[in-house]
Coordinates of C-alpha atoms in Angstrom, one line a residue:
Chain A
M295 CA -10.8 22.1 61.2
G296 CA -10.4 21.1 64.8
G297 CA -11.3 22.8 68.1
L298 CA -9.5 25.6 69.9
F299 CA -6.8 23.3 71.3
D300 CA -6.2 21.5 68.1
I301 CA -2.9 23.1 67.5
G302 CA -1.6 22.6 64.0
S303 CA 1.9 22.3 62.8
E304 CA 2.0 25.9 61.6
V305 CA 1.3 27.2 65.1
W306 CA 4.1 25.1 66.5
S307 CA 6.4 26.3 63.7
A308 CA 5.6 29.9 64.5
L309 CA 6.3 29.3 68.2
G310 CA 9.6 27.6 67.4
V311 CA 10.6 30.3 65.1
S312 CA 9.8 33.0 67.7
L313 CA 11.7 31.3 70.4
V314 CA 14.8 30.7 68.2
V315 CA 14.7 34.3 66.8
A316 CA 14.2 35.9 70.3
G317 CA 16.7 33.6 72.0
R318 CA 19.4 34.3 69.4
A319 CA 18.7 38.0 69.5
V320 CA 19.1 38.2 73.3
L321 CA 22.2 36.1 73.2
F322 CA 23.9 38.6 70.9
A323 CA 22.3 41.8 72.1
L324 CA 22.9 41.3 75.8
P325 CA 26.7 41.6 75.9
L326 CA 26.5 44.6 73.7
A327 CA 23.8 46.2 75.8
V328 CA 25.9 45.7 78.9
L329 CA 28.9 47.3 77.2
A330 CA 26.7 50.2 76.0
A331 CA 25.1 50.6 79.4
W332 CA 28.6 50.7 81.1
L333 CA 29.9 53.2 78.6
L334 CA 26.9 55.4 79.1
A335 CA 26.8 55.1 82.9
R336 CA 30.5 55.5 83.6
G337 CA 32.2 56.7 80.4
R338 CA 33.3 60.2 79.8
F339 CA 34.3 60.3 76.2
P340 CA 33.5 62.4 73.1
G341 CA 30.6 61.1 71.3
R342 CA 28.8 59.8 74.4
T343 CA 25.7 61.8 73.5
A344 CA 25.7 60.5 70.0
L345 CA 26.0 56.9 71.3
D346 CA 23.1 57.6 73.7
A347 CA 21.0 58.8 70.8
L348 CA 21.9 55.9 68.6
V349 CA 21.1 53.4 71.3
H350 CA 17.7 54.9 72.0
A351 CA 16.7 55.6 68.4
P352 CA 14.8 52.3 67.8
A353 CA 12.6 53.1 70.8
V354 CA 11.4 56.4 69.2
L355 CA 11.4 55.4 65.5
P356 CA 8.6 53.6 63.8
P357 CA 9.6 49.9 63.8
V358 CA 9.1 49.8 60.0
A359 CA 11.6 52.6 59.6
V360 CA 14.1 50.7 61.7
G361 CA 13.5 47.6 59.5
F362 CA 13.9 49.8 56.4
G363 CA 17.1 51.2 57.8
L364 CA 18.4 47.7 58.3
L365 CA 17.5 46.8 54.8
L366 CA 19.5 49.8 53.5
L367 CA 22.5 48.8 55.6
F368 CA 22.4 45.0 55.5
G369 CA 20.6 44.5 52.2
V370 CA 22.5 42.9 49.3
R371 CA 23.4 46.3 48.0
G372 CA 23.8 47.9 51.4
P373 CA 27.3 48.7 52.6
I374 CA 27.4 46.0 55.3
G375 CA 25.3 43.5 53.4
A376 CA 27.5 43.7 50.3
W377 CA 30.6 43.2 52.4
L378 CA 29.1 40.2 54.2
Q379 CA 28.2 38.7 50.9
Q380 CA 31.6 39.2 49.4
A381 CA 33.8 38.5 52.3
L382 CA 31.9 35.7 54.0
G383 CA 29.3 34.6 51.5
V384 CA 26.6 35.4 54.0
R385 CA 23.3 36.7 52.8
L386 CA 21.3 38.0 55.7
V387 CA 18.0 39.4 54.4
F388 CA 14.9 37.2 54.8
T389 CA 16.7 34.7 57.0
S390 CA 16.0 33.8 60.6
Q391 CA 19.3 35.6 61.6
A392 CA 17.9 38.7 60.0
A393 CA 14.7 38.4 62.1
S394 CA 17.0 38.2 65.2
L395 CA 18.9 41.2 64.1
A396 CA 15.8 43.3 63.6
A397 CA 14.2 42.1 66.9
G398 CA 17.5 42.6 68.8
V399 CA 17.9 46.2 67.5
M400 CA 14.3 47.0 68.6
A401 CA 14.8 45.5 72.0
F402 CA 18.2 47.0 72.5
P403 CA 17.1 50.4 74.1
L404 CA 15.0 48.5 76.7
M405 CA 17.9 46.2 77.6
V406 CA 20.4 49.0 77.9
R407 CA 18.1 50.9 80.1
S408 CA 17.6 48.0 82.5
V409 CA 21.4 47.4 82.8
R410 CA 22.2 51.1 83.1
L411 CA 19.7 51.7 85.9
S412 CA 21.3 49.0 88.0
L413 CA 24.8 50.2 87.2
E414 CA 23.8 53.7 88.3
A415 CA 22.2 52.4 91.4
A416 CA 25.4 50.7 92.5
D417 CA 27.5 52.3 95.2
P418 CA 30.6 53.9 93.6
G419 CA 32.3 53.5 96.9
L420 CA 32.6 49.8 96.3
E421 CA 34.5 50.4 93.1
I422 CA 36.9 52.7 95.0
A423 CA 37.3 50.0 97.6
A424 CA 38.1 47.5 94.9
R425 CA 40.6 49.9 93.4
S426 CA 42.3 50.5 96.7
L427 CA 42.7 46.7 97.0
G428 CA 44.6 46.5 93.7
A429 CA 41.9 45.9 91.1
A430 CA 42.4 47.7 87.8
T431 CA 39.6 48.8 85.5
W432 CA 38.7 45.5 83.8
D433 CA 39.3 43.5 86.9
R434 CA 36.9 45.9 88.8
L435 CA 34.3 45.6 86.1
F436 CA 34.2 41.8 86.2
S437 CA 34.7 41.3 89.9
V438 CA 32.5 44.0 91.4
T439 CA 30.6 46.2 88.9
L440 CA 28.9 43.5 86.7
P441 CA 28.2 41.0 89.5
L442 CA 26.4 43.8 91.4
A443 CA 24.5 44.8 88.2
L444 CA 23.3 41.2 87.7
P445 CA 19.7 42.0 88.7
G446 CA 19.6 44.6 85.9
I447 CA 21.3 42.2 83.5
A448 CA 18.9 39.4 84.2
G449 CA 16.0 41.9 83.9
A450 CA 17.4 43.0 80.5
A451 CA 17.5 39.4 79.3
V452 CA 13.9 38.8 80.3
T453 CA 12.4 42.0 79.0
G454 CA 14.6 41.8 75.9
F455 CA 13.4 38.3 75.2
A456 CA 9.7 39.3 75.7
A457 CA 10.2 42.4 73.4
C458 CA 11.9 40.2 70.7
L459 CA 9.0 37.7 70.8
G460 CA 6.5 40.5 70.2
E461 CA 8.5 42.5 67.5
F462 CA 6.5 42.8 64.3
G463 CA 7.2 45.8 62.1
A464 CA 11.0 45.7 62.0
V465 CA 11.1 42.0 61.6
I466 CA 8.6 41.8 58.7
T467 CA 10.2 44.7 56.9
F468 CA 13.8 43.4 57.2
A469 CA 13.3 39.6 57.3
G470 CA 9.9 39.2 55.6
D471 CA 7.4 36.5 56.2
V472 CA 9.0 33.2 55.4
P473 CA 7.2 30.3 57.1
G474 CA 9.5 28.2 59.3
E475 CA 12.2 30.8 58.9
T476 CA 11.0 34.3 59.9
R477 CA 7.3 33.8 60.5
T478 CA 7.2 34.5 64.2
L479 CA 4.1 34.4 66.4
P480 CA 3.0 38.0 65.7
I481 CA 3.6 37.6 62.0
A482 CA 1.7 34.3 61.9
L483 CA -1.1 36.0 63.9
Y484 CA -1.3 38.8 61.4
A485 CA -1.2 36.4 58.4
A486 CA -4.0 34.3 60.0
L487 CA -6.1 37.4 60.4
Q488 CA -5.6 38.2 56.7
T489 CA -6.8 34.8 55.7
P490 CA -10.6 34.2 55.4
G491 CA -11.7 31.9 58.2
G492 CA -8.4 32.3 60.0
E493 CA -9.9 33.6 63.3
G494 CA -9.6 30.3 65.1
E495 CA -5.9 30.0 64.2
A496 CA -5.4 33.7 65.2
L497 CA -7.0 33.0 68.6
R498 CA -4.8 30.0 69.2
L499 CA -1.7 32.0 68.3
A500 CA -2.8 34.8 70.6
L501 CA -3.4 32.4 73.5
I502 CA 0.0 30.9 73.0
A503 CA 1.5 34.4 73.1
L504 CA -0.4 35.1 76.3
A505 CA 0.8 31.8 77.8
I506 CA 4.4 32.7 77.0
A507 CA 4.0 36.2 78.4
I508 CA 2.7 34.8 81.7
A509 CA 5.4 32.2 81.8
A510 CA 8.0 34.9 81.1
L511 CA 6.7 37.2 83.9
I512 CA 6.8 34.3 86.4
A513 CA 10.3 33.3 85.3
A514 CA 11.4 36.9 85.5
D515 CA 10.2 37.2 89.1
L516 CA 11.9 34.0 90.2
L517 CA 15.1 34.9 88.5
D518 CA 15.0 38.4 90.0
R519 CA 14.7 37.0 93.5
R520 CA 17.4 34.4 93.0
V521 CA 19.8 37.0 91.6
R522 CA 19.1 39.5 94.3
A523 CA 19.7 37.0 97.0
W524 CA 23.0 36.0 95.2
T525 CA 24.2 39.6 95.0
G526 CA 23.6 39.9 98.7
R527 CA 20.9 42.6 98.6
Chain B
M665 CA 58.1 47.8 103.3
D666 CA 60.3 49.5 105.9
G667 CA 60.1 53.2 106.6
P668 CA 57.8 56.0 107.4
L669 CA 55.1 57.5 105.2
S670 CA 55.9 61.0 104.3
V671 CA 53.2 63.2 103.0
A672 CA 53.4 66.7 101.5
G673 CA 50.6 68.0 99.4
R674 CA 49.1 71.2 98.4
G675 CA 46.1 72.0 96.2
R676 CA 42.7 73.4 95.8
F677 CA 39.8 71.1 95.8
G678 CA 36.7 73.0 94.9
A679 CA 36.5 75.9 97.4
F680 CA 38.7 74.1 99.8
S681 CA 42.4 74.6 99.9
L682 CA 44.6 72.0 101.5
D683 CA 48.3 72.4 102.4
V684 CA 49.6 69.6 104.6
A685 CA 52.9 68.0 105.4
F686 CA 53.6 65.3 108.0
E687 CA 55.3 62.1 108.6
A688 CA 53.9 58.8 110.0
P689 CA 56.5 56.5 111.5
A690 CA 57.1 53.0 110.1
A691 CA 55.1 51.5 112.9
G692 CA 52.4 52.8 115.2
V693 CA 49.3 54.9 114.8
T694 CA 49.4 58.5 113.6
A695 CA 46.1 60.2 114.2
L696 CA 44.9 62.9 111.8
F697 CA 42.7 64.8 114.2
G698 CA 40.4 67.7 113.6
R699 CA 36.9 68.9 113.2
S700 CA 34.6 67.8 110.3
G701 CA 35.7 69.7 107.2
A702 CA 39.3 70.2 108.4
G703 CA 40.6 68.2 105.5
K704 CA 41.3 64.9 107.2
S705 CA 39.5 62.7 104.7
L706 CA 40.8 64.7 101.8
T707 CA 44.3 64.1 103.1
L708 CA 43.7 60.4 103.1
G709 CA 42.2 60.6 99.6
M710 CA 45.4 62.3 98.5
I711 CA 47.6 59.5 100.0
A712 CA 45.3 56.9 98.4
G713 CA 45.4 58.5 95.0
A714 CA 41.7 59.4 94.9
V715 CA 42.5 63.1 94.6
R716 CA 45.6 64.7 93.1
P717 CA 47.4 67.6 94.8
A718 CA 48.7 70.4 92.6
Q719 CA 52.1 70.1 94.3
G720 CA 53.7 67.7 96.7
R721 CA 55.3 64.4 97.2
I722 CA 54.0 61.3 98.9
A723 CA 56.3 58.3 99.7
A724 CA 55.9 55.1 101.6
G725 CA 59.4 54.3 102.7
A726 CA 61.5 54.3 99.5
R727 CA 58.5 53.9 97.2
V728 CA 57.3 57.1 95.8
L729 CA 53.6 57.2 95.3
F730 CA 53.3 60.7 94.0
D731 CA 55.9 63.3 93.1
R732 CA 54.6 66.3 91.1
A733 CA 58.1 67.5 90.3
A734 CA 59.2 64.1 89.1
G735 CA 56.0 63.4 87.3
I736 CA 55.2 60.3 89.3
D737 CA 51.5 59.6 90.1
L738 CA 50.8 55.9 90.7
P739 CA 47.2 55.0 90.2
M740 CA 45.3 54.0 93.3
E741 CA 45.4 50.3 92.4
R742 CA 49.2 50.3 92.4
R743 CA 49.8 52.3 95.5
R744 CA 49.5 49.3 97.9
I745 CA 47.5 51.2 100.4
G746 CA 45.0 49.5 102.7
W747 CA 42.0 51.8 103.0
V748 CA 39.4 51.2 105.7
F749 CA 36.3 53.3 105.1
Q750 CA 33.8 54.8 107.5
D751 CA 31.1 52.6 105.9
A752 CA 33.1 49.4 105.6
R753 CA 32.3 49.0 101.9
L754 CA 32.4 45.2 101.9
F755 CA 31.4 43.6 98.6
P756 CA 27.8 42.4 99.2
H757 CA 28.0 39.6 96.6
L758 CA 31.0 37.9 98.3
S759 CA 31.2 36.0 101.5
V760 CA 33.4 37.3 104.4
A761 CA 36.1 34.9 103.4
R762 CA 36.1 36.0 99.8
N763 CA 36.0 39.7 100.8
L764 CA 39.1 39.0 102.9
A765 CA 40.8 37.3 100.0
Y766 CA 40.0 40.0 97.4
G767 CA 43.0 42.2 97.9
A768 CA 45.3 39.4 98.8
Q769 CA 44.7 37.7 95.5
R770 CA 45.6 40.8 93.7
A771 CA 48.8 41.2 95.7
G772 CA 50.4 38.0 94.7
G773 CA 48.2 35.4 96.2
L774 CA 46.5 34.6 99.5
D775 CA 48.9 33.4 102.1
A776 CA 47.1 30.8 104.3
S777 CA 49.1 31.6 107.5
A778 CA 48.6 35.4 107.0
F779 CA 44.9 34.7 106.5
Q780 CA 44.7 32.7 109.8
A781 CA 46.6 35.3 111.6
A782 CA 44.3 38.2 110.5
V783 CA 41.2 36.1 111.2
G784 CA 42.6 35.4 114.7
V785 CA 43.6 39.0 115.5
L786 CA 40.2 40.4 114.4
G787 CA 38.1 37.5 115.7
L788 CA 36.5 36.6 112.4
E789 CA 36.6 32.8 112.8
R790 CA 32.8 32.4 113.0
L791 CA 32.0 34.9 110.3
L792 CA 33.8 33.5 107.3
E793 CA 30.9 32.0 105.5
R794 CA 28.5 34.8 106.1
R795 CA 27.5 37.6 103.7
P796 CA 28.1 41.2 104.7
R797 CA 24.4 41.9 105.0
D798 CA 24.3 39.3 107.9
L799 CA 27.0 41.1 109.9
S800 CA 26.6 43.8 112.6
G801 CA 28.3 47.2 112.0
G802 CA 31.2 46.3 114.3
E803 CA 31.7 43.0 112.5
R804 CA 31.7 44.7 109.2
Q805 CA 34.4 47.1 110.3
R806 CA 36.6 44.2 111.6
V807 CA 36.2 42.4 108.2
A808 CA 37.1 45.6 106.4
V809 CA 40.3 46.0 108.4
G810 CA 41.2 42.4 107.7
R811 CA 40.5 42.8 104.0
A812 CA 42.8 45.9 103.9
L813 CA 45.6 44.2 105.9
L814 CA 45.6 41.0 103.8
A815 CA 46.3 43.0 100.7
R816 CA 49.7 43.4 102.2
P817 CA 49.7 47.2 102.1
D818 CA 52.6 49.5 102.7
V819 CA 50.4 51.8 104.7
L820 CA 47.1 51.4 106.4
L821 CA 44.6 54.3 106.1
M822 CA 41.7 54.3 108.4
D823 CA 39.0 56.9 107.8
E824 CA 36.9 57.3 110.9
P825 CA 36.3 53.6 111.1
L826 CA 34.3 53.8 114.3
S827 CA 32.2 56.9 113.7
A828 CA 29.3 55.1 112.1
L829 CA 29.0 52.8 115.1
D830 CA 27.1 53.3 118.3
Q831 CA 29.0 53.4 121.7
A832 CA 28.6 49.7 122.4
R833 CA 29.9 48.7 119.0
K834 CA 32.8 51.1 119.3
Q835 CA 33.8 49.4 122.6
E836 CA 33.5 46.1 120.8
V837 CA 35.9 47.1 118.0
L838 CA 38.4 49.2 119.9
P839 CA 40.2 46.2 121.5
Y840 CA 40.7 44.7 118.1
L841 CA 42.2 47.9 116.8
E842 CA 44.5 48.0 119.8
R843 CA 45.7 44.5 119.0
L844 CA 46.2 45.5 115.4
K845 CA 48.2 48.4 116.4
A846 CA 50.4 46.2 118.5
E847 CA 51.0 43.7 115.7
A848 CA 51.1 45.8 112.5
R849 CA 54.5 46.7 111.2
I850 CA 53.3 49.4 108.8
P851 CA 52.4 53.1 109.3
I852 CA 48.8 53.4 110.3
V853 CA 47.1 56.8 109.5
Y854 CA 43.9 57.1 111.6
V855 CA 41.5 59.8 110.8
T856 CA 39.1 60.8 113.6
H857 CA 37.4 63.7 115.2
A858 CA 37.0 61.8 118.4
L859 CA 39.5 62.6 121.2
S860 CA 38.6 59.3 122.9
E861 CA 39.9 57.3 120.0
V862 CA 43.0 59.5 119.7
V863 CA 43.8 59.0 123.4
R864 CA 43.3 55.2 123.2
L865 CA 45.0 54.5 119.9
A866 CA 47.4 57.2 118.7
D867 CA 51.1 57.4 119.2
R868 CA 51.5 60.5 117.1
L869 CA 49.1 63.3 116.6
V870 CA 48.7 65.5 113.6
V871 CA 46.2 68.3 114.2
L872 CA 44.4 69.7 111.1
E873 CA 42.5 72.9 111.0
A874 CA 41.0 74.4 107.8
G875 CA 43.3 72.4 105.6
R876 CA 46.5 73.2 107.5
V877 CA 48.5 71.3 110.0
T878 CA 48.4 73.3 113.2
A879 CA 50.4 70.9 115.4
Q880 CA 52.1 67.6 115.2
G881 CA 54.2 65.3 117.3
P882 CA 54.0 62.6 119.9
L883 CA 50.6 62.4 121.4
A884 CA 51.5 63.6 124.9
E885 CA 53.6 66.5 123.5
V886 CA 50.8 67.8 121.3
L887 CA 48.1 67.5 124.0
A888 CA 50.4 69.2 126.5
S889 CA 50.9 72.1 124.1
G890 CA 47.2 72.9 124.2
E891 CA 47.1 73.0 120.4
A892 CA 44.6 70.3 119.8
P893 CA 41.6 72.6 119.1
A894 CA 39.1 70.0 118.2
M895 CA 37.9 69.1 121.7
A896 CA 34.5 70.4 120.8
G897 CA 35.2 74.0 121.9
R898 CA 37.0 72.9 125.1
S899 CA 40.4 73.8 123.7
D900 CA 42.9 73.3 126.5
A901 CA 46.2 71.7 127.2
A902 CA 46.1 68.3 128.7
A903 CA 48.5 65.7 130.2
V904 CA 48.4 62.2 128.9
L905 CA 49.4 59.7 131.5
E906 CA 50.1 56.0 130.7
G907 CA 48.7 53.9 133.5
R908 CA 47.7 50.4 134.6
V909 CA 44.4 49.6 136.2
G910 CA 44.9 48.9 139.9
A911 CA 42.0 47.9 142.1
H912 CA 38.3 48.6 141.7
A913 CA 36.5 50.0 144.7
G914 CA 32.8 50.7 144.4
A915 CA 32.2 53.4 141.7
L916 CA 35.9 54.2 141.5
T917 CA 38.9 52.6 140.0
A918 CA 42.5 53.3 141.0
V919 CA 44.9 53.7 138.2
D920 CA 48.7 53.5 138.7
C921 CA 50.6 56.0 136.6
A922 CA 54.3 55.5 137.1
G923 CA 53.8 55.3 140.8
A924 CA 51.2 58.0 141.2
R925 CA 47.8 56.6 142.1
L926 CA 44.8 58.4 140.5
L927 CA 41.1 57.6 141.1
T928 CA 38.8 57.5 138.1
P929 CA 35.2 56.7 137.6
R930 CA 34.9 52.9 137.5
L931 CA 36.6 51.4 134.4
D932 CA 35.5 48.3 132.5
A933 CA 38.9 46.9 132.4
P934 CA 40.6 44.2 134.5
P935 CA 43.4 45.0 137.0
G936 CA 46.7 45.2 135.2
A937 CA 45.2 46.5 131.9
A938 CA 47.0 49.4 130.3
V939 CA 45.0 52.6 130.0
R940 CA 45.7 56.1 129.1
L941 CA 44.4 58.9 131.2
V942 CA 43.9 62.5 130.1
V943 CA 44.1 65.3 132.7
L944 CA 43.0 68.7 131.4
A945 CA 45.1 71.6 132.6
R946 CA 42.0 73.5 133.8
D947 CA 40.9 70.5 135.8
V948 CA 44.0 70.8 138.0
L949 CA 44.3 73.2 141.0
L950 CA 47.5 74.0 142.7
A951 CA 48.0 74.5 146.5
L952 CA 51.0 75.4 148.5
H953 CA 50.0 73.2 151.5
E954 CA 48.3 69.9 151.5
P955 CA 44.6 70.7 151.3
R956 CA 42.1 68.8 153.5
G957 CA 38.4 68.4 153.3
L958 CA 38.1 68.6 149.6
S959 CA 35.6 66.8 147.4
A960 CA 38.2 66.2 144.8
R961 CA 39.8 62.7 145.4
N962 CA 43.1 63.1 143.7
V963 CA 45.5 65.2 145.7
L964 CA 49.1 64.6 144.7
A965 CA 52.4 66.1 145.9
G966 CA 54.8 67.5 143.4
Q967 CA 57.2 70.2 142.4
L968 CA 56.7 73.0 140.0
L969 CA 58.8 72.6 136.9
D970 CA 58.0 75.8 135.0
L971 CA 55.3 78.4 134.2
K972 CA 54.3 79.5 130.8
P973 CA 52.1 82.6 130.3
R974 CA 49.4 82.0 127.6
A975 CA 47.7 84.3 125.2
D976 CA 44.4 84.2 127.2
G977 CA 45.9 85.6 130.3
T978 CA 46.3 82.4 132.2
V979 CA 49.5 80.6 133.1
L980 CA 50.2 77.0 132.2
A981 CA 52.1 75.4 135.1
R982 CA 53.9 72.0 134.7
V983 CA 54.1 70.0 137.8
Q984 CA 56.4 67.0 138.3
L985 CA 54.5 64.7 140.7
E986 CA 56.6 63.1 143.4
A987 CA 55.8 59.7 141.9
G988 CA 56.3 59.7 138.2
P989 CA 54.3 61.7 135.7
V990 CA 54.0 65.4 134.9
V991 CA 50.6 67.1 135.0
L992 CA 49.6 70.5 133.7
A993 CA 47.6 73.1 135.6
A994 CA 46.0 76.2 134.1
I995 CA 46.0 79.0 136.7
T996 CA 45.4 82.8 136.5
E997 CA 48.3 85.2 136.4
D998 CA 47.0 86.7 139.6
A999 CA 47.0 83.4 141.4
A1000 CA 50.6 82.7 140.2
Q1001 CA 51.7 86.0 141.6
S1002 CA 49.9 85.9 144.9
L1003 CA 51.0 82.4 145.7
D1004 CA 54.5 83.4 144.5
L1005 CA 54.8 80.3 142.3
R1006 CA 58.2 79.8 140.9
P1007 CA 60.0 76.8 139.4
G1008 CA 61.2 74.4 142.1
V1009 CA 58.5 75.2 144.6
G1010 CA 56.7 72.3 146.2
V1011 CA 53.0 72.2 145.4
W1012 CA 50.0 70.0 145.8
A1013 CA 48.1 69.2 142.6
V1014 CA 44.4 68.8 143.1
V1015 CA 43.0 66.9 140.1
K1016 CA 39.3 67.5 139.8
S1017 CA 38.6 64.9 137.2
V1018 CA 40.4 62.4 135.2
A1019 CA 39.2 61.5 131.8
V1020 CA 39.8 58.0 130.7
E1021 CA 38.4 56.0 127.8
G1022 CA 36.3 53.1 129.0
A1023 CA 35.2 54.7 132.2
R1024 CA 31.5 54.4 133.1
G1025 CA 29.8 57.5 131.9
G1026 CA 32.6 57.9 129.3
L1027 CA 34.2 61.2 130.4
L1028 CA 36.3 61.2 127.2
A1029 CA 33.2 60.6 125.1
L1030 CA 31.8 63.8 126.5
F1031 CA 34.6 65.8 124.8
D1032 CA 33.7 64.2 121.5
E1033 CA 30.1 65.5 121.4

């Protein structure tokens, strides 16, 4: 048993798993969050309210319920899980990818909200100007709307990443606690607390989580300033 | 594109009903003039495709942009209209150069010589690398005009491009608009409620009131008819005189209008510069003999052309000055009778004041507020 800063391989493993799980989750969730935010901010289509509710459901449901829902859908006997297994030979449950899916779903409402706020704050007059200059819908989206929403998109990436790092209930329900695969920082922290004499380990994990949180906040601030300067605000 | 812009549109937009029809010639500035809420911007929006009239037809030369009967309604991005907004609407995340190129790239590519020409006409050489946030209001409007022009539009729509600027900025931008007007080979539709801008820039005038066209035609004709009601409650007929700056003398400037010499408050324009003067009919007195000892400085000999009674009990007299232009005088019926004024009679026109854009104290600007 070493001192407080004698960080064992299990702690490093949990940190690595967390970063990979959260990074992958943000990578996949961010484009979808941008699309959902754009549809919700600008779209006028039937089912918009339903989409709004679906996107925000994870924010108001117990995380364990979300994890359970994912199990029902993506489990080996679930409709999507069975298809994945048959068509692609992919088995999602209890893998690192599953942990990313669970974390990404939980962080999704936050990410959509951040992007949507910046889309709604954008001057619609600029899009009319772009249109009068010959830019059709998708052209406008990529040349004007999204670049101007970049502060919100960057914000969504950072808050989404932080939320994914901290996600516990949905991840452990859907992806389990597999060391080196799905045992993220919060799960390792919980496991350490359940182990007699594990308080030292738990404290080290908590401090690492704190360090990451502080680093993320600083990074978010720097990124925000850069992006705002770039967008000409 | 060659050919005029023809606009006819009718529709209800919320509680507002619009019913307009006018034509803007293939070159030159057509001013849509009227008070706030007269439907000027809505008319532009209709041409641009931002709002859809219930009936009508809009064509730029041979290109039909909208035709209700034929089921044609081009989306805004395919109408090839250059739209200059009151608030410039430059893209904040792009440099001036990339703002200028935005429309051009979507209209078949940026032509380097056209780019240089627009940059030259609008004086943008030193602004190209800047971001919109680092520009003054006047600079922004110049960039916005360049951006619209470089998209090679068939029509240029300008929606009160100066109204968000202070007086000094307006004076900075106006010369650029004059150069643009001289060089552009497309119809320019210029929305404004400022008579000073109309007088300085417009060739044709379309007067709007409550969603209807109440008068349209060449600038001088419409102003002479007295049907430009938007002069801030100073509705009156006026003569528009084309002149050139002569000599400056103290607080006054002499302007030559086809041989007649009129004194105006001092102008900030070099001798030889072209200016337009506005003489309101009620600022002109008529005398049968040459008057002396008057405070008014402009006393010109002429001949009465005709007299037209008006609804308000006054008579509108047209006077052909000995040298050149025609001025209008509003006189009472009583005066017309007691002086025995008839067409052909020799008279002296006493012009109490001459309004000219650019004069110190901005007489024309007074009409606008």
